[in-house]
Structure formats: structure tokens, C-alpha cells
Amino acid sequence: MTWKSRGELPSRSVISQRWALFLCLGSFCAGMLFTTRIWTIPENNKGLARPTAAETDKLNVVSEGCNSRIMQELEMKRDKDIYGEVYKSHNSIQTLDKTISNLEMELAAARATQESLRTGAPISDDIRMSESSGKRKYLMVIGINTAFSSRKRRDSVRATWMPQGEKRKKLEEKGIIIRFVIGHSATSGGILDRAIEAEDRKHGDFLRLNHVEGYLELSAKTKTYFATAVNLWDADFYVKVDDDVHVNIATLGETLVRHRSKPRIYIGCMKSGPVLSQKGVRYHEPEYWKFGEAGNKYFRHATGQLYAISNDLATYISINQDVLHKYANEDVSLGSWFIGLDAEHIDDRRLCCGTPPDCEWKAQAGNICVASFDWSCSGICRSAERIKEVHRRCGEGENALWSASF
């Protein structure tokens, strides 16, 4: 190869490299043009712009508000669900409590009947009627505490404030039961019991208890009365009154109706007398040492001439009668049974008015008394002779009873 030929080769090679470089640059630019992949920074693209601090705070507030509203709705829904379940559970518990109470009362009634059969004590006609027929609802049962020797007192009550015959049946249709309450003598079936049975056949107004009569057994009698009555009659209230007290039945009913919707009612004239430790005195308390130092007083309790308790308290006595302690005085015993209970003590002085002129003045002023008696005698003094006068001057009138709506 000649020098000339060797000198031309480098020249052609250099030109080829330049053209190759131009071609590469041209291809690159063409590619950038046709593919629109030019790297340019957008100047004012709001869609891609970074949010400001104020916008970020606003977004956070909106987000928190949404979350809070959602949580509130969830909590409200949860609270409604919980309330619904609690309401259902409450209704179920009430139904169960009522069922248990009815079963306990039926069991207590069956035990009372069985005990009467075992001991040979007379079974009241009311017990037989209760066993053979369903119970209806009454406003109140009035038990008049009486004794074998009180025939004249009973007749004076029948002649004044206690309706007789068809009127007593009509009173029961109004929801009021009235019975003389008495047990049996120490020699069951003796002359005293036969006299009461003959009187009951004539008037049909006795409630016979499985109880041995005696003045020192009044606490036991009171307990047996409430336990028996609540098992015989389904009433709102159970009243105990002595047979030497005058009672205005309609006024008593109107008084009790005002407390009908309340649970565990204990109503009477509340008092707190001294605890008497001296032997031989009236109302002596053998267990005086339980009430503290000498000279102490009893806890508040209703005086024994007349008081009333609601159905649930009577049921409580019926269920727990075997373990309820008895003090010497029956009104103290009754008060002691409710000391540990959430019972409402209602002090109503119209349940312990004096005899005329006290009850008469109050009647003339439009404040008719429920019960009237003499405190000095713990009842109406010589009640068999004087109760007619008390009835005439302090009675509410027969129309008041029959026109009353309970």
C-alpha cells in the first residue's frame, strides 16, 4: 500500500466518527421531541404542589371531626344496645322475683295448713277458700286483734264501724277485708274455742290463727297474723288494729292509697318510749340490756293500737317468721324486724287521735281521723260502752265508705 493510500484512511475515519456523533445527537433530540419526555419542572401545578401548613391543619381538623362524629355514633349505638339489654334483664328479674314471691307465699300457706292439721288447731274457712280458688287483688286486710274474753268489745265494733252481713261482702268487693283475729286456747277444742266457733258461725268474721292465745304472746300472734294474712289474701297493705279502737275505714283506705306505689311501707304513729327494766311494771322489757344503758329509749316504731305494712314487708315476715326475734312488746318487735331493712317509716298522727273532743274538733275542721282512742288506756277507755259515742261524734259517715273510690 502507498503512503497516499495510508494517509487517506485516517481522514475517512474521522469524518465517519463526526457523522456518527451528529446522528446520535439527532436521534436523541428526536426521541425527546416525539416522546415528550423533556425534563421540565412544572411552575404552577396546584395538583402536585405541596400543601401549606394552614391547609394541613385544616385537613387534620376535618379528619378529627369525622373521626369524632363516627365514634359518637358508635358509642350511641352501643349505649342503646346496652340499655336495651339492661331493660330486658330488669324485666326478667322482676318477673322472676314475683314468681319466687308467689311460690314462697304458697309454700308458707301449705306449711300453715300442715301445721294446723298436725297440732289439731282449727283451720280457718278463709284458708279453705284460698286453697280452692284463685286469689284476687285487695287494697287492704284489716285484722282486729281480739281475745276470748272480749265478746262485748267485738259486738260494739260490729255495731259501729265494722260492716256486717251483705255490707261486709260489698266491702270486700271494694277491696277491703276485715276480720277479728284470734288463735286457740291452750286446750285446743275446749270451751273457749267452741264459743269462738259458735260466734264465727253466726257472723263469719273471724280469722283463726295457729297460735296459742296469751297476753305475753302478742309478738308471736302479730307475726303469725301477718304471715297468715299475706298467704290468704293478695293485698297492697295489711293493717293490725286493737278491738278497743275506733276506725274510719274510708279515711284509712284513702291514706294508704297515697302510698300504694311505694315499696316497703311501715305506717303508723311513730314513738320512742323508755325501755323499762323494772320487774313488775307494765311493759317491762326483760331484754332491756340489749338497748344500752339504763334510761335509754327504744328505736322509733309505730304504736301498737293501729299500724299498717305493705305487701312486701308482710311477705318478708311470712318467709322469715321462724328467725324473727320477739320482744315483750309486740309493737317493739314489729319495729325491730324492719330495723335492718330499707323500709320507709311514715309517721301519720291521724292514726292516733284522741277521743272526743279531740277527734270531733278535727272532723269539724275537715281533718277526719283514721283512728281514735285514749292514750291513758292504750285504747278507748270502757270501749264497749263508749265506742258508740265516739262513732257518733267522730265517724266519717256511712256514705263516705260506699262513695269512696280506691
Protein backbone atom coordinates (compact mmCIF):
# COMPACT_ATOMS: atom_id res chain seq x y z
CA MET A 1 0.00 0.00 0.00
CA THR A 2 1.35 3.51 -0.93
CA TRP A 3 1.79 6.35 1.52
CA LYS A 4 -1.06 8.14 -0.13
CA SER A 5 -3.36 5.33 0.45
CA ARG A 6 -2.38 5.07 4.14
CA GLY A 7 -2.88 8.84 4.56
CA GLU A 8 -6.44 8.78 3.29
CA LEU A 9 -7.68 6.20 5.76
CA PRO A 10 -7.39 8.37 8.81
CA SER A 11 -9.31 11.17 7.07
CA ARG A 12 -12.28 8.96 6.20
CA SER A 13 -12.34 7.51 9.70
CA VAL A 14 -12.52 10.93 11.36
CA ILE A 15 -15.39 12.08 9.18
CA SER A 16 -17.30 8.92 9.94
CA GLN A 17 -16.95 9.49 13.69
CA ARG A 18 -18.24 13.06 13.40
CA TRP A 19 -21.21 11.99 11.42
CA ALA A 20 -21.85 9.26 13.90
CA LEU A 21 -21.78 11.81 16.72
CA PHE A 22 -24.22 14.10 14.88
CA LEU A 23 -26.51 11.18 14.17
CA CYS A 24 -26.52 10.18 17.84
CA LEU A 25 -27.34 13.68 18.98
CA GLY A 26 -30.05 14.00 16.34
CA SER A 27 -31.59 10.70 17.33
CA PHE A 28 -31.57 11.68 20.99
CA CYS A 29 -33.26 15.02 20.31
CA ALA A 30 -35.81 13.41 18.04
CA GLY A 31 -36.57 10.85 20.69
CA MET A 32 -37.04 13.55 23.30
CA LEU A 33 -39.29 15.51 20.97
CA PHE A 34 -41.56 12.68 19.92
CA THR A 35 -41.87 11.04 23.32
CA THR A 36 -42.50 14.33 25.21
CA ARG A 37 -40.07 13.20 27.87
CA ILE A 38 -38.39 16.57 28.22
CA TRP A 39 -37.40 17.21 31.83
CA THR A 40 -39.09 20.45 32.75
CA ILE A 41 -40.18 21.46 36.25
CA PRO A 42 -43.84 22.49 36.39
CA GLU A 43 -44.08 26.07 37.51
CA ASN A 44 -47.57 26.39 38.99
CA ASN A 45 -49.13 22.91 39.07
CA LYS A 46 -51.57 23.04 42.00
CA GLY A 47 -52.39 19.36 41.70
CA LEU A 48 -48.83 18.42 42.53
CA ALA A 49 -47.97 21.35 44.78
CA ARG A 50 -47.04 20.59 48.41
CA PRO A 51 -49.87 21.66 50.76
CA THR A 52 -49.21 24.58 53.07
CA ALA A 53 -49.14 24.34 56.89
CA ALA A 54 -52.57 26.00 57.18
CA GLU A 55 -54.07 23.55 54.70
CA THR A 56 -52.50 20.66 56.58
CA ASP A 57 -54.04 21.89 59.87
CA LYS A 58 -57.43 22.29 58.20
CA LEU A 59 -57.27 18.74 56.82
CA ASN A 60 -56.35 17.45 60.27
CA VAL A 61 -59.30 19.29 61.88
CA VAL A 62 -61.74 17.89 59.31
CA SER A 63 -60.30 14.41 59.78
CA GLU A 64 -60.57 14.64 63.55
CA GLY A 65 -64.17 15.91 63.28
CA CYS A 66 -65.14 12.99 61.09
CA ASN A 67 -63.47 10.53 63.42
CA SER A 68 -65.17 12.13 66.45
CA ARG A 69 -68.61 12.00 64.82
CA ILE A 70 -68.10 8.38 63.84
CA MET A 71 -67.00 7.49 67.38
CA GLN A 72 -70.04 9.30 68.87
CA GLU A 73 -72.40 7.42 66.59
CA LEU A 74 -70.75 4.14 67.52
CA GLU A 75 -70.96 4.97 71.24
CA MET A 76 -74.63 5.98 70.92
CA LYS A 77 -75.43 2.73 69.16
CA ARG A 78 -73.51 0.79 71.78
CA ASP A 79 -75.30 2.65 74.63
CA LYS A 80 -78.69 1.90 73.05
CA ASP A 81 -77.79 -1.76 72.78
CA ILE A 82 -76.61 -1.86 76.40
CA TYR A 83 -79.76 -0.04 77.62
CA GLY A 84 -81.93 -2.48 75.72
CA GLU A 85 -80.18 -5.44 77.28
CA VAL A 86 -80.39 -3.90 80.79
CA TYR A 87 -84.12 -3.19 80.32
CA LYS A 88 -84.75 -6.76 79.22
CA SER A 89 -82.72 -8.10 82.16
CA HIS A 90 -84.60 -5.83 84.61
CA ASN A 91 -87.98 -7.06 83.38
CA SER A 92 -86.79 -10.66 83.59
CA ILE A 93 -85.56 -10.15 87.16
CA GLN A 94 -88.87 -8.52 88.21
CA THR A 95 -90.85 -11.39 86.71
CA LEU A 96 -88.59 -13.92 88.41
CA ASP A 97 -88.86 -12.12 91.78
CA LYS A 98 -92.66 -12.07 91.54
CA THR A 99 -92.74 -15.76 90.66
CA ILE A 100 -90.45 -16.64 93.56
CA SER A 101 -92.51 -14.50 95.95
CA ASN A 102 -95.74 -16.23 94.88
CA LEU A 103 -94.15 -19.66 95.32
CA GLU A 104 -92.83 -18.73 98.75
CA MET A 105 -96.25 -17.48 99.86
CA GLU A 106 -97.93 -20.64 98.59
CA LEU A 107 -95.32 -22.73 100.40
CA ALA A 108 -95.87 -20.79 103.63
CA ALA A 109 -99.64 -21.28 103.32
CA ALA A 110 -99.17 -25.01 102.77
CA ARG A 111 -96.91 -25.20 105.84
CA ALA A 112 -99.50 -23.34 107.93
CA THR A 113 -102.21 -25.77 106.86
CA GLN A 114 -99.98 -28.76 107.52
CA GLU A 115 -99.08 -27.43 110.97
CA SER A 116 -102.76 -26.88 111.78
CA LEU A 117 -103.55 -30.46 110.81
CA ARG A 118 -100.60 -31.76 112.82
CA THR A 119 -101.48 -29.86 116.00
CA GLY A 120 -105.24 -30.26 115.66
CA ALA A 121 -105.80 -26.48 115.59
CA PRO A 122 -108.94 -25.27 113.78
CA ILE A 123 -108.43 -24.43 110.10
CA SER A 124 -109.98 -21.15 109.06
CA ASP A 125 -112.62 -21.16 106.35
CA ASP A 126 -110.53 -18.47 104.65
CA ILE A 127 -107.69 -20.98 104.27
CA ARG A 128 -110.02 -23.49 102.65
CA MET A 129 -111.36 -20.83 100.29
CA SER A 130 -107.84 -19.72 99.38
CA GLU A 131 -106.83 -23.28 98.54
CA SER A 132 -109.88 -23.91 96.37
CA SER A 133 -109.96 -20.64 94.43
CA GLY A 134 -107.60 -18.18 92.81
CA LYS A 135 -106.58 -15.01 94.60
CA ARG A 136 -107.86 -11.58 93.65
CA LYS A 137 -106.19 -8.27 94.46
CA TYR A 138 -107.31 -6.26 97.51
CA LEU A 139 -106.40 -2.85 98.82
CA MET A 140 -106.06 -3.84 102.45
CA VAL A 141 -106.68 -6.53 105.02
CA ILE A 142 -107.72 -5.22 108.44
CA GLY A 143 -107.03 -7.64 111.27
CA ILE A 144 -108.74 -6.72 114.55
CA ASN A 145 -106.75 -8.20 117.41
CA THR A 146 -109.13 -9.71 119.96
CA ALA A 147 -109.20 -12.18 122.86
CA PHE A 148 -111.56 -14.86 124.17
CA SER A 149 -112.86 -12.51 126.88
CA SER A 150 -113.62 -9.62 124.50
CA ARG A 151 -117.07 -10.61 123.22
CA LYS A 152 -118.62 -7.27 124.26
CA ARG A 153 -115.86 -5.32 122.51
CA ARG A 154 -116.40 -7.30 119.32
CA ASP A 155 -120.13 -6.68 119.40
CA SER A 156 -119.56 -2.94 119.93
CA VAL A 157 -117.23 -2.85 116.90
CA ARG A 158 -119.82 -4.72 114.82
CA ALA A 159 -122.44 -2.19 115.89
CA THR A 160 -120.32 0.82 114.86
CA TRP A 161 -117.52 0.93 112.28
CA MET A 162 -117.35 -2.69 111.04
CA PRO A 163 -119.98 -3.51 108.33
CA GLN A 164 -121.95 -6.71 108.78
CA GLY A 165 -123.62 -9.30 106.54
CA GLU A 166 -124.11 -8.25 102.92
CA LYS A 167 -122.44 -4.91 103.57
CA ARG A 168 -119.24 -6.68 104.58
CA LYS A 169 -119.36 -8.71 101.37
CA LYS A 170 -119.92 -5.50 99.41
CA LEU A 171 -116.89 -4.03 101.20
CA GLU A 172 -114.80 -6.99 100.09
CA GLU A 173 -115.86 -6.26 96.51
CA LYS A 174 -114.35 -2.79 97.01
CA GLY A 175 -111.07 -4.48 98.00
CA ILE A 176 -111.24 -4.39 101.81
CA ILE A 177 -111.14 -7.46 104.06
CA ILE A 178 -111.98 -7.16 107.79
CA ARG A 179 -111.61 -10.00 110.29
CA PHE A 180 -111.33 -10.46 114.03
CA VAL A 181 -108.02 -12.23 114.61
CA ILE A 182 -107.72 -14.90 117.29
CA GLY A 183 -105.82 -18.13 117.87
CA HIS A 184 -106.85 -21.07 120.03
CA SER A 185 -106.71 -21.86 123.71
CA ALA A 186 -104.06 -23.93 125.44
CA THR A 187 -106.53 -26.82 125.41
CA SER A 188 -107.47 -26.84 121.73
CA GLY A 189 -111.11 -27.66 121.19
CA GLY A 190 -112.08 -26.61 124.73
CA ILE A 191 -114.97 -24.40 125.81
CA LEU A 192 -113.24 -21.17 124.76
CA ASP A 193 -112.60 -22.44 121.25
CA ARG A 194 -116.15 -23.75 120.93
CA ALA A 195 -117.52 -20.34 121.95
CA ILE A 196 -115.49 -18.64 119.19
CA GLU A 197 -116.59 -21.24 116.65
CA ALA A 198 -120.24 -20.60 117.53
CA GLU A 199 -119.72 -16.83 117.23
CA ASP A 200 -117.99 -17.33 113.89
CA ARG A 201 -120.88 -19.42 112.57
CA LYS A 202 -123.18 -16.53 113.41
CA HIS A 203 -121.12 -13.67 111.98
CA GLY A 204 -118.47 -15.29 109.76
CA ASP A 205 -115.95 -12.58 110.57
CA PHE A 206 -113.05 -14.42 112.25
CA LEU A 207 -109.56 -15.30 111.11
CA ARG A 208 -108.36 -18.23 113.23
CA LEU A 209 -104.61 -18.48 113.70
CA ASN A 210 -102.39 -21.42 114.51
CA HIS A 211 -101.39 -19.70 117.73
CA VAL A 212 -101.92 -20.20 121.47
CA GLU A 213 -103.58 -17.10 122.94
CA GLY A 214 -101.93 -15.23 125.83
CA TYR A 215 -101.03 -11.63 126.66
CA LEU A 216 -97.32 -12.44 126.75
CA GLU A 217 -97.60 -13.98 123.28
CA LEU A 218 -98.75 -10.87 121.41
CA SER A 219 -95.48 -10.63 119.45
CA ALA A 220 -95.88 -14.19 118.24
CA LYS A 221 -99.53 -13.56 117.41
CA THR A 222 -98.69 -10.46 115.40
CA LYS A 223 -96.10 -12.36 113.42
CA THR A 224 -98.49 -15.24 112.78
CA TYR A 225 -101.25 -12.84 111.74
CA PHE A 226 -99.19 -11.13 109.04
CA ALA A 227 -97.78 -14.44 107.79
CA THR A 228 -101.28 -15.95 107.60
CA ALA A 229 -102.99 -12.91 106.06
CA VAL A 230 -100.43 -12.43 103.30
CA ASN A 231 -100.88 -16.06 102.30
CA LEU A 232 -104.67 -15.86 102.27
CA TRP A 233 -105.20 -12.51 100.55
CA ASP A 234 -103.08 -10.68 98.00
CA ALA A 235 -103.42 -7.11 99.29
CA ASP A 236 -101.42 -3.90 99.00
CA PHE A 237 -101.50 -3.34 102.76
CA TYR A 238 -102.07 -5.34 105.94
CA VAL A 239 -103.43 -3.49 108.96
CA LYS A 240 -103.42 -4.51 112.59
CA VAL A 241 -105.80 -2.72 114.99
CA ASP A 242 -106.94 -3.45 118.55
CA ASP A 243 -110.60 -4.18 119.28
CA ASP A 244 -110.93 -1.11 121.56
CA VAL A 245 -110.03 1.43 118.84
CA HIS A 246 -112.44 3.34 116.60
CA VAL A 247 -111.55 3.30 112.89
CA ASN A 248 -112.83 5.29 109.91
CA ILE A 249 -112.36 2.74 107.12
CA ALA A 250 -112.71 5.09 104.14
CA THR A 251 -110.20 7.56 105.60
CA LEU A 252 -107.81 4.70 106.31
CA GLY A 253 -108.13 3.49 102.72
CA GLU A 254 -107.58 6.97 101.29
CA THR A 255 -104.50 7.34 103.48
CA LEU A 256 -102.96 4.07 102.35
CA VAL A 257 -103.76 4.63 98.67
CA ARG A 258 -101.39 7.61 98.64
CA HIS A 259 -98.52 5.23 99.41
CA ARG A 260 -99.64 2.43 97.13
CA SER A 261 -96.83 2.81 94.57
CA LYS A 262 -94.06 2.83 97.20
CA PRO A 263 -92.17 -0.28 98.29
CA ARG A 264 -91.67 -1.40 101.90
CA ILE A 265 -94.06 0.95 103.70
CA TYR A 266 -94.41 0.93 107.50
CA ILE A 267 -97.03 3.48 108.59
CA GLY A 268 -98.38 4.44 111.99
CA CYS A 269 -97.88 6.89 114.85
CA MET A 270 -94.15 6.59 115.44
CA LYS A 271 -92.91 6.81 119.01
CA SER A 272 -89.83 6.09 121.10
CA GLY A 273 -90.74 5.18 124.66
CA PRO A 274 -88.42 4.34 127.54
CA VAL A 275 -87.02 0.84 127.97
CA LEU A 276 -88.41 -0.31 131.33
CA SER A 277 -86.05 -2.56 133.22
CA GLN A 278 -88.00 -2.72 136.49
CA LYS A 279 -89.77 -6.02 137.02
CA GLY A 280 -93.47 -5.97 137.79
CA VAL A 281 -94.27 -2.77 135.89
CA ARG A 282 -96.44 -2.68 132.78
CA TYR A 283 -94.48 -3.01 129.53
CA HIS A 284 -91.45 -4.40 131.37
CA GLU A 285 -88.68 -5.32 128.93
CA PRO A 286 -86.78 -8.45 130.08
CA GLU A 287 -84.12 -7.85 127.44
CA TYR A 288 -83.54 -4.24 128.47
CA TRP A 289 -79.76 -4.75 128.48
CA LYS A 290 -79.78 -5.05 124.68
CA PHE A 291 -80.79 -1.40 124.38
CA GLY A 292 -77.76 0.06 126.13
CA GLU A 293 -77.51 1.95 129.38
CA ALA A 294 -80.36 2.37 131.86
CA GLY A 295 -82.75 5.13 130.87
CA ASN A 296 -82.33 4.58 127.12
CA LYS A 297 -85.28 4.66 124.76
CA TYR A 298 -86.47 2.24 122.12
CA PHE A 299 -85.84 2.88 118.44
CA ARG A 300 -88.69 4.56 116.54
CA HIS A 301 -91.63 2.24 115.98
CA ALA A 302 -95.38 2.52 115.38
CA THR A 303 -97.61 2.46 118.43
CA GLY A 304 -99.50 -0.81 118.72
CA GLN A 305 -103.11 0.44 118.60
CA LEU A 306 -103.07 0.64 114.79
CA TYR A 307 -100.39 0.32 112.13
CA ALA A 308 -100.10 -0.92 108.56
CA ILE A 309 -97.37 -2.51 106.46
CA SER A 310 -97.12 -3.06 102.72
CA ASN A 311 -97.31 -6.41 100.97
CA ASP A 312 -93.55 -6.86 100.60
CA LEU A 313 -92.96 -6.37 104.33
CA ALA A 314 -95.74 -8.82 105.21
CA THR A 315 -94.18 -11.30 102.78
CA TYR A 316 -90.81 -10.76 104.45
CA ILE A 317 -92.35 -11.65 107.83
CA SER A 318 -94.00 -14.73 106.35
CA ILE A 319 -90.77 -16.02 104.84
CA ASN A 320 -88.58 -15.29 107.87
CA GLN A 321 -91.04 -15.85 110.71
CA ASP A 322 -89.01 -18.68 112.21
CA VAL A 323 -85.94 -16.47 112.77
CA LEU A 324 -87.51 -13.12 113.70
CA HIS A 325 -86.85 -12.27 117.34
CA LYS A 326 -89.77 -11.48 119.65
CA TYR A 327 -89.51 -8.83 122.35
CA ALA A 328 -92.01 -8.50 125.20
CA ASN A 329 -93.98 -5.73 123.47
CA GLU A 330 -95.45 -6.54 120.07
CA ASP A 331 -95.08 -3.04 118.62
CA VAL A 332 -91.37 -3.05 119.54
CA SER A 333 -90.99 -6.48 117.97
CA LEU A 334 -92.54 -5.34 114.70
CA GLY A 335 -90.30 -2.26 114.59
CA SER A 336 -87.22 -4.38 115.26
CA TRP A 337 -87.97 -6.64 112.29
CA PHE A 338 -87.65 -3.67 109.94
CA ILE A 339 -84.58 -2.03 111.50
CA GLY A 340 -82.15 -3.61 109.04
CA LEU A 341 -84.43 -3.22 106.02
CA ASP A 342 -84.69 -0.37 103.54
CA ALA A 343 -88.23 0.35 104.77
CA GLU A 344 -89.88 3.77 104.82
CA HIS A 345 -91.25 4.77 108.22
CA ILE A 346 -94.27 7.07 107.80
CA ASP A 347 -95.44 8.97 110.88
CA ASP A 348 -99.11 9.92 110.41
CA ARG A 349 -100.71 11.41 113.52
CA ARG A 350 -104.24 10.90 112.16
CA LEU A 351 -103.77 7.24 113.07
CA CYS A 352 -103.70 8.07 116.78
CA CYS A 353 -106.24 10.81 117.52
CA GLY A 354 -107.78 11.15 120.94
CA THR A 355 -111.43 10.51 121.70
CA PRO A 356 -113.89 13.46 121.77
CA PRO A 357 -113.42 16.32 121.85
CA ASP A 358 -110.06 15.83 120.04
CA CYS A 359 -111.27 13.75 117.09
CA GLU A 360 -114.53 15.76 116.94
CA TRP A 361 -112.74 19.11 116.57
CA LYS A 362 -110.52 17.66 113.85
CA ALA A 363 -113.53 16.26 112.00
CA GLN A 364 -115.27 19.64 112.13
CA ALA A 365 -112.12 21.22 110.69
CA GLY A 366 -112.21 18.76 107.78
CA ASN A 367 -109.32 16.63 109.03
CA ILE A 368 -111.10 13.37 109.80
CA CYS A 369 -109.10 10.97 111.95
CA VAL A 370 -108.23 7.45 110.85
CA ALA A 371 -108.27 6.04 114.38
CA SER A 372 -109.27 7.35 117.80
CA PHE A 373 -108.51 6.07 121.30
CA ASP A 374 -107.40 7.19 124.76
CA TRP A 375 -103.66 7.13 125.35
CA SER A 376 -104.21 6.64 129.08
CA CYS A 377 -105.96 3.33 128.42
CA SER A 378 -103.98 2.32 125.29
CA GLY A 379 -107.42 2.16 123.68
CA ILE A 380 -110.86 3.65 124.25
CA CYS A 381 -111.49 3.55 127.98
CA ARG A 382 -114.50 1.31 128.62
CA SER A 383 -114.76 0.88 124.86
CA ALA A 384 -117.73 -1.48 124.92
CA GLU A 385 -119.83 1.37 126.41
CA ARG A 386 -118.18 4.45 124.84
CA ILE A 387 -117.32 3.47 121.27
CA LYS A 388 -120.84 4.31 120.04
CA GLU A 389 -120.41 7.87 121.28
CA VAL A 390 -117.00 8.12 119.59
CA HIS A 391 -118.51 6.79 116.38
CA ARG A 392 -121.37 9.29 116.51
CA ARG A 393 -119.14 12.30 117.10
CA CYS A 394 -116.03 11.33 115.12
CA GLY A 395 -117.27 8.88 112.49
CA GLU A 396 -116.86 9.75 108.81
CA GLY A 397 -120.42 8.69 107.95
CA GLU A 398 -121.53 5.56 106.16
CA ASN A 399 -121.83 7.29 102.78
CA ALA A 400 -118.13 8.16 102.89
CA LEU A 401 -117.24 4.48 102.78
CA TRP A 402 -119.54 3.47 99.95
CA SER A 403 -118.77 6.50 97.82
CA ALA A 404 -115.01 6.19 98.27
CA SER A 405 -113.01 5.02 95.28
CA PHE A 406 -109.76 3.21 95.95
